[in-house]
C-alpha cells in the first residue's frame, strides 16, 4: 500500500522538483498539497503549486493556508527564487481550481478522518500551516505518523541570516511547536542539502528528457543555480526540498543522528537557529532524526529515473 503523505509547500523551484518526484512515485499517495507563504506570498505559492500539479498531468487537490507567520511579518526570498517564486520557463495559467477549504482546516479534518499513524506530513517551507493546525486541534498531533521536513542547519549554520536557515527563520514560533510536539521528526538541514548539489550533466540530462517536465526542471535549475553558485562559489546549487521525498523513497541514501534540536525564538541575532545537539553534550531528550549525509549520486539517479516517468 502506498504511503499517504501531505506536502506543505511554498514553491519555489526546489519545492517544485520535490512535488514532481512525489507525484512520479507509486510508493507515495499524495493526498494533497497545502500551500503556505514563504519564498513568495501565498497568492503565488498556491498558484505555483497548481501549475506544478498540472505540469505532472495530475489532479492532486491544492489548498491555501496561512498568508503570514504565526506572530511575525512574512520574510520572502525573491532574491533566490525570482519574483514569481518559480521563475524559469513560463508555465500556462493553472486550470486546476484552488480548493475552497482552508489548508489548516483540511489538515485537521484529514488527520481526524484517517486512522492514527497513517499520514506523513512533508513540510517544505515555513511551518506555519502545520503549527496552526496543531494549535487549533491538539488531538491531531498523536495521529501524525511522522513529519519529514526541510529546514535548519547545524554545521552550515544559516542561509537567510548568518545563524538561521530560511524555513525555520521565517516562522520560528511555528518551528518550535513542531519540534516540541512529540511527533517523530526527520529533519533535512542545510548540512545535507548542501551535499546534494546539482551538476551541469544532470541539468542537461533533464533537458534531454525532451518532456515538459524535463524542460521545466532544467530551466528552474538554471535560474536558481545562479544565486547559489555566486554565493558559495560552487559548481552547482543545493536541491533542498527533494531530499525530503527522496528520504521517503530511499532512506538508505541518507545518514544522520537521533538528537535533540531546539529552536531559538528569543534572540534577534540568532533568531530561528536550530540548536542541534549533534555531539550529545546535553541531557536533553532526542526529538529529531537530524540528517547529515547523502549518497549524492544515488539521489540524482533516483531523481532522473522518477522525473523521466512524468
Ligand atoms: C529552503 O528555503 C527555500 O528557499 C527553499 O525552497 C527551501 O525549502 C532552503 O533554505
Ligand atoms: Ca521550500
Coordinates of C-alpha atoms and ligand atoms in Angstrom, one line a residue:
X1 CA 0.0 0.0 0.0
X2 CA 1.4 3.4 -0.9
X3 CA 2.4 5.7 2.0
X4 CA -0.1 8.6 2.4
X5 CA 1.5 12.0 2.5
X6 CA 0.5 15.7 2.6
X7 CA 3.1 18.1 1.2
X8 CA 3.1 21.5 2.8
X9 CA 4.9 23.8 0.5
X10 CA 5.9 27.3 -0.7
X11 CA 7.0 26.7 -4.3
X12 CA 9.9 27.6 -5.0
X13 CA 11.8 25.7 -7.8
X14 CA 13.2 23.1 -5.4
X15 CA 9.8 22.6 -3.8
X16 CA 8.6 22.0 -7.4
X17 CA 11.1 19.3 -8.0
X18 CA 10.2 17.7 -4.7
X19 CA 6.5 17.7 -5.7
X20 CA 7.2 16.2 -9.1
X21 CA 9.3 13.5 -7.5
X22 CA 6.5 12.6 -5.2
X23 CA 3.8 12.7 -7.9
X24 CA 6.0 10.4 -10.1
X25 CA 6.4 7.8 -7.3
X26 CA 3.9 4.9 -6.9
X27 CA 5.2 4.2 -3.3
X28 CA 3.6 7.5 -2.3
X29 CA -0.1 8.7 -2.4
X30 CA 0.0 12.5 -2.3
X31 CA -3.4 13.3 -0.6
X32 CA -3.0 17.0 -1.1
X33 CA -0.7 20.0 -1.4
X34 CA -1.1 22.7 1.2
X35 CA 0.4 26.0 0.3
X36 CA 1.9 28.4 2.8
X37 CA 3.5 31.8 2.5
X38 CA 7.3 31.6 2.3
X39 CA 9.6 32.0 -0.7
X40 CA 6.9 34.3 -2.1
X41 CA 3.4 35.4 -0.8
X42 CA 0.6 32.8 -0.5
X43 CA -1.3 34.0 -3.7
X44 CA 1.8 33.0 -5.7
X45 CA 2.7 29.8 -3.8
X46 CA -0.8 28.3 -4.1
X47 CA -0.9 29.2 -7.8
X48 CA 2.6 27.8 -8.4
X49 CA 1.5 24.6 -6.6
X50 CA -1.4 24.2 -9.0
X51 CA 0.8 24.8 -12.0
X52 CA 3.2 22.1 -10.8
X53 CA 0.4 19.5 -10.3
X54 CA -0.8 20.3 -13.9
X55 CA 2.7 20.0 -15.3
X56 CA 2.8 16.5 -13.8
X57 CA -0.5 15.7 -15.5
X58 CA -2.2 15.1 -12.1
X59 CA -5.3 16.5 -10.3
X60 CA -4.0 16.4 -6.7
X61 CA -6.0 18.9 -4.7
X62 CA -4.3 22.1 -3.6
X63 CA -5.3 24.1 -0.5
X64 CA -4.2 27.6 0.5
X65 CA -3.3 28.1 4.2
X66 CA -1.7 30.9 6.2
X67 CA -0.5 34.0 4.4
X68 CA 1.7 35.1 7.3
X69 CA 3.8 33.5 10.1
X70 CA 2.1 32.9 13.5
X71 CA 3.5 36.1 15.2
X72 CA 5.8 37.8 12.7
X73 CA 5.8 39.7 9.4
X74 CA 6.5 37.5 6.4
X75 CA 10.0 37.4 5.1
X76 CA 10.3 36.2 1.4
X77 CA 13.1 35.1 -0.9
X78 CA 12.5 36.6 -4.3
X79 CA 16.3 37.2 -4.4
X80 CA 16.7 33.4 -4.7
X81 CA 13.5 32.2 -6.5
X82 CA 12.6 35.2 -8.7
X83 CA 9.5 37.4 -8.4
X84 CA 7.0 34.6 -9.1
X85 CA 8.8 32.1 -6.9
X86 CA 9.0 29.8 -9.8
X87 CA 11.0 31.8 -12.3
X88 CA 12.4 29.8 -15.3
X89 CA 10.3 28.6 -18.1
X90 CA 6.8 30.2 -18.1
X91 CA 4.0 27.7 -17.3
X92 CA 0.4 28.1 -18.5
X93 CA -2.1 29.7 -16.1
X94 CA -3.4 26.9 -13.9
X95 CA -6.9 25.4 -14.7
X96 CA -6.9 23.2 -11.6
X97 CA -9.1 25.1 -9.2
X98 CA -7.9 26.0 -5.7
X99 CA -9.9 24.0 -3.1
X100 CA -12.3 26.2 -1.2
X101 CA -11.4 24.8 2.2
X102 CA -8.6 26.5 4.2
X103 CA -5.5 24.3 4.3
X104 CA -5.3 24.3 8.1
X105 CA -8.9 23.1 8.4
X106 CA -8.1 20.5 5.7
X107 CA -5.1 19.2 7.7
X108 CA -7.2 18.9 10.8
X109 CA -10.1 17.1 9.0
X110 CA -7.8 14.8 7.1
X111 CA -5.9 13.7 10.2
X112 CA -9.1 13.2 12.1
X113 CA -10.7 11.1 9.3
X114 CA -7.8 8.7 8.7
X115 CA -6.7 6.1 11.2
X116 CA -4.0 7.3 13.5
X117 CA -0.4 6.8 12.3
X118 CA -1.3 6.6 8.6
X119 CA -0.5 10.1 7.3
X120 CA 3.1 11.5 7.0
X121 CA 3.4 15.3 6.7
X122 CA 6.2 16.7 4.5
X123 CA 6.8 20.4 5.1
X124 CA 9.0 22.1 2.5
X125 CA 8.5 25.7 3.7
X126 CA 7.9 27.7 6.9
X127 CA 6.0 25.5 9.4
X128 CA 3.1 27.9 9.9
X129 CA 0.2 25.8 8.5
X130 CA 1.2 22.7 10.5
X131 CA 1.7 24.6 13.7
X132 CA -1.6 26.4 13.2
X133 CA -3.3 23.0 12.8
X134 CA -1.6 21.7 15.9
X135 CA -2.7 24.8 17.9
X136 CA -6.3 24.6 16.6
X137 CA -6.7 20.8 17.2
X138 CA -4.1 19.3 19.5
X139 CA -6.0 15.9 19.2
X140 CA -4.4 15.5 15.7
X141 CA -0.8 15.6 17.0
X142 CA -0.7 12.0 18.1
X143 CA -2.4 10.9 14.8
X144 CA 0.5 12.1 12.6
X145 CA 2.7 9.1 11.6
X146 CA 5.8 11.2 11.1
X147 CA 7.0 14.6 9.9
X148 CA 9.8 14.7 7.4
X149 CA 10.8 18.3 6.8
X150 CA 13.4 20.5 5.1
X151 CA 14.7 23.1 7.5
X152 CA 17.5 24.1 9.8
X153 CA 21.3 23.6 9.8
X154 CA 24.0 22.8 12.3
X155 CA 27.4 22.8 10.6
X156 CA 26.2 25.1 7.8
X157 CA 24.6 27.4 10.4
X158 CA 22.5 29.7 8.2
X159 CA 21.5 30.9 4.7
X160 CA 19.0 33.7 5.3
X161 CA 20.9 35.1 8.3
X162 CA 24.4 34.0 9.5
X163 CA 22.6 31.9 12.1
X164 CA 19.4 30.6 10.6
X165 CA 18.0 28.7 7.7
X166 CA 15.1 30.3 5.8
X167 CA 12.2 27.9 6.6
X168 CA 12.9 28.0 10.3
X169 CA 13.8 31.7 10.4
X170 CA 10.5 32.8 8.7
X171 CA 8.4 31.3 11.4
X172 CA 10.5 30.2 14.4
X173 CA 7.5 30.0 16.8
X174 CA 5.8 27.6 14.4
X175 CA 9.0 25.6 14.2
X176 CA 9.3 25.4 18.0
X177 CA 5.7 24.0 18.2
X178 CA 6.7 21.2 15.7
X179 CA 10.0 20.4 17.4
X180 CA 8.3 20.2 20.8
X181 CA 5.2 18.3 19.5
X182 CA 6.5 14.8 20.2
X183 CA 5.7 13.7 16.6
X184 CA 8.6 11.6 15.2
X185 CA 10.6 14.1 13.2
X186 CA 13.1 13.6 10.4
X187 CA 15.0 16.9 9.5
X188 CA 16.8 17.6 6.3
X189 CA 19.0 20.6 7.2
X190 CA 21.4 22.6 5.0
X191 CA 24.1 20.2 6.2
X192 CA 22.7 17.5 3.9
X193 CA 21.1 19.6 1.2
X194 CA 24.5 21.3 0.6
X195 CA 25.8 17.9 -0.2
X196 CA 23.1 17.4 -2.9
X197 CA 24.4 19.9 -5.4
X198 CA 23.2 19.9 -9.0
X199 CA 25.7 19.4 -11.8
X200 CA 25.7 20.6 -15.4
X201 CA 25.5 16.9 -16.6
X202 CA 22.3 16.4 -14.6
X203 CA 20.7 19.6 -15.8
X204 CA 21.4 18.6 -19.4
X205 CA 20.0 15.1 -18.7
X206 CA 16.8 16.8 -17.6
X207 CA 16.7 18.9 -20.7
X208 CA 17.4 15.8 -22.8
X209 CA 14.3 14.1 -21.4
X210 CA 12.6 16.1 -24.1
X211 CA 9.4 16.4 -21.9
X212 CA 7.7 19.4 -20.5
X213 CA 8.8 18.2 -17.0
X214 CA 12.4 17.8 -18.1
X215 CA 12.4 21.3 -19.8
X216 CA 10.9 22.9 -16.7
X217 CA 13.3 21.2 -14.2
X218 CA 16.3 22.3 -16.4
X219 CA 15.0 25.9 -16.7
X220 CA 14.3 26.1 -12.9
X221 CA 17.7 24.8 -12.1
X222 CA 19.4 27.2 -14.5
X223 CA 17.5 30.0 -12.8
X224 CA 18.1 29.3 -9.1
X225 CA 21.7 28.0 -9.5
X226 CA 22.8 31.5 -10.4
X227 CA 22.2 32.7 -6.8
X228 CA 23.9 29.8 -5.0
X229 CA 26.9 29.5 -7.3
X230 CA 27.6 33.2 -7.0
X231 CA 27.2 33.0 -3.2
X232 CA 29.1 29.8 -2.5
X233 CA 31.4 29.6 -5.5
X234 CA 30.2 26.0 -6.1
X235 CA 29.7 24.4 -9.5
X236 CA 26.0 23.6 -8.7
X237 CA 23.3 24.5 -6.3
X238 CA 21.6 22.6 -3.4
X239 CA 18.4 20.9 -4.3
X240 CA 17.0 21.2 -0.8
X241 CA 13.4 20.1 -0.7
X242 CA 13.6 17.0 -2.9
X243 CA 15.7 15.4 -0.1
X244 CA 12.5 15.1 1.9
X245 CA 10.8 13.0 -0.7
X246 CA 13.9 11.0 -1.6
X247 CA 14.2 10.1 2.1
X248 CA 10.7 8.6 2.0
X249 CA 11.5 6.6 -1.2
X250 CA 15.1 5.5 -0.3
X251 CA 16.0 6.2 3.3
X252 CA 19.2 4.2 2.9
X253 CA 20.6 7.1 0.8
X254 CA 20.8 9.2 4.0
X255 CA 22.6 9.1 7.3
X256 CA 22.0 11.1 10.4
X257 CA 21.7 11.1 14.2
X258 CA 18.8 11.0 16.5
X259 CA 19.4 14.1 18.7
X260 CA 17.8 17.0 20.5
X261 CA 17.1 20.1 18.4
X262 CA 15.7 23.3 19.9
X263 CA 14.6 26.4 18.1
X264 CA 15.8 29.9 19.1
X265 CA 12.9 32.3 19.3
X266 CA 14.2 34.9 21.7
X267 CA 17.5 36.4 20.3
X268 CA 17.5 38.9 17.5
X269 CA 21.0 37.8 16.5
X270 CA 20.3 34.1 16.3
X271 CA 16.6 34.0 15.7
X272 CA 15.4 30.8 14.1
X273 CA 18.7 28.9 14.8
X274 CA 18.3 25.2 15.1
X275 CA 20.4 24.4 18.2
X276 CA 21.2 20.8 17.4
X277 CA 22.9 18.7 20.0
X278 CA 24.9 16.8 17.3
X279 CA 27.7 15.9 19.8
X280 CA 25.3 14.9 22.5
X281 CA 26.7 17.3 25.1
X282 CA 23.4 17.9 26.9
X283 CA 21.0 15.5 28.5
X284 CA 18.1 17.0 26.5
X285 CA 15.9 14.3 25.1
X286 CA 16.4 13.5 21.4
X287 CA 13.4 14.7 19.4
X288 CA 14.6 14.5 15.8
X289 CA 16.5 12.4 13.3
X290 CA 18.8 15.1 12.1
X291 CA 20.3 14.1 8.7
X292 CA 23.9 14.9 7.8
X293 CA 24.9 12.8 4.9
X294 CA 23.6 11.7 1.5
X295 CA 24.7 9.5 -1.3
X296 CA 24.7 12.3 -3.8
X297 CA 24.9 10.1 -6.9
X298 CA 22.2 7.8 -5.7
X299 CA 20.0 10.9 -5.0
X300 CA 20.4 12.2 -8.6
X301 CA 19.9 8.7 -10.1
X302 CA 16.6 8.5 -8.2
X303 CA 15.5 11.9 -9.4
X304 CA 16.4 11.2 -13.1
X305 CA 14.7 7.9 -13.1
X306 CA 11.5 9.2 -11.5
X307 CA 11.2 12.5 -13.3
X308 CA 11.6 10.6 -16.5
X309 CA 8.3 8.8 -15.8
X310 CA 6.3 12.0 -16.0
Ligands
LIG1 C1 14.6 26.3 1.9 O1 14.2 27.7 1.7 C2 13.6 27.8 0.5 O2 14.1 28.9 -0.2 C3 13.8 26.5 -0.3 O3 12.6 26.2 -1.1 C4 14.0 25.5 0.8 O4 12.8 25.0 1.3 C5 16.1 26.3 1.9 O5 16.6 27.1 3.0
LIG2 CA1 10.7 25.4 0.1

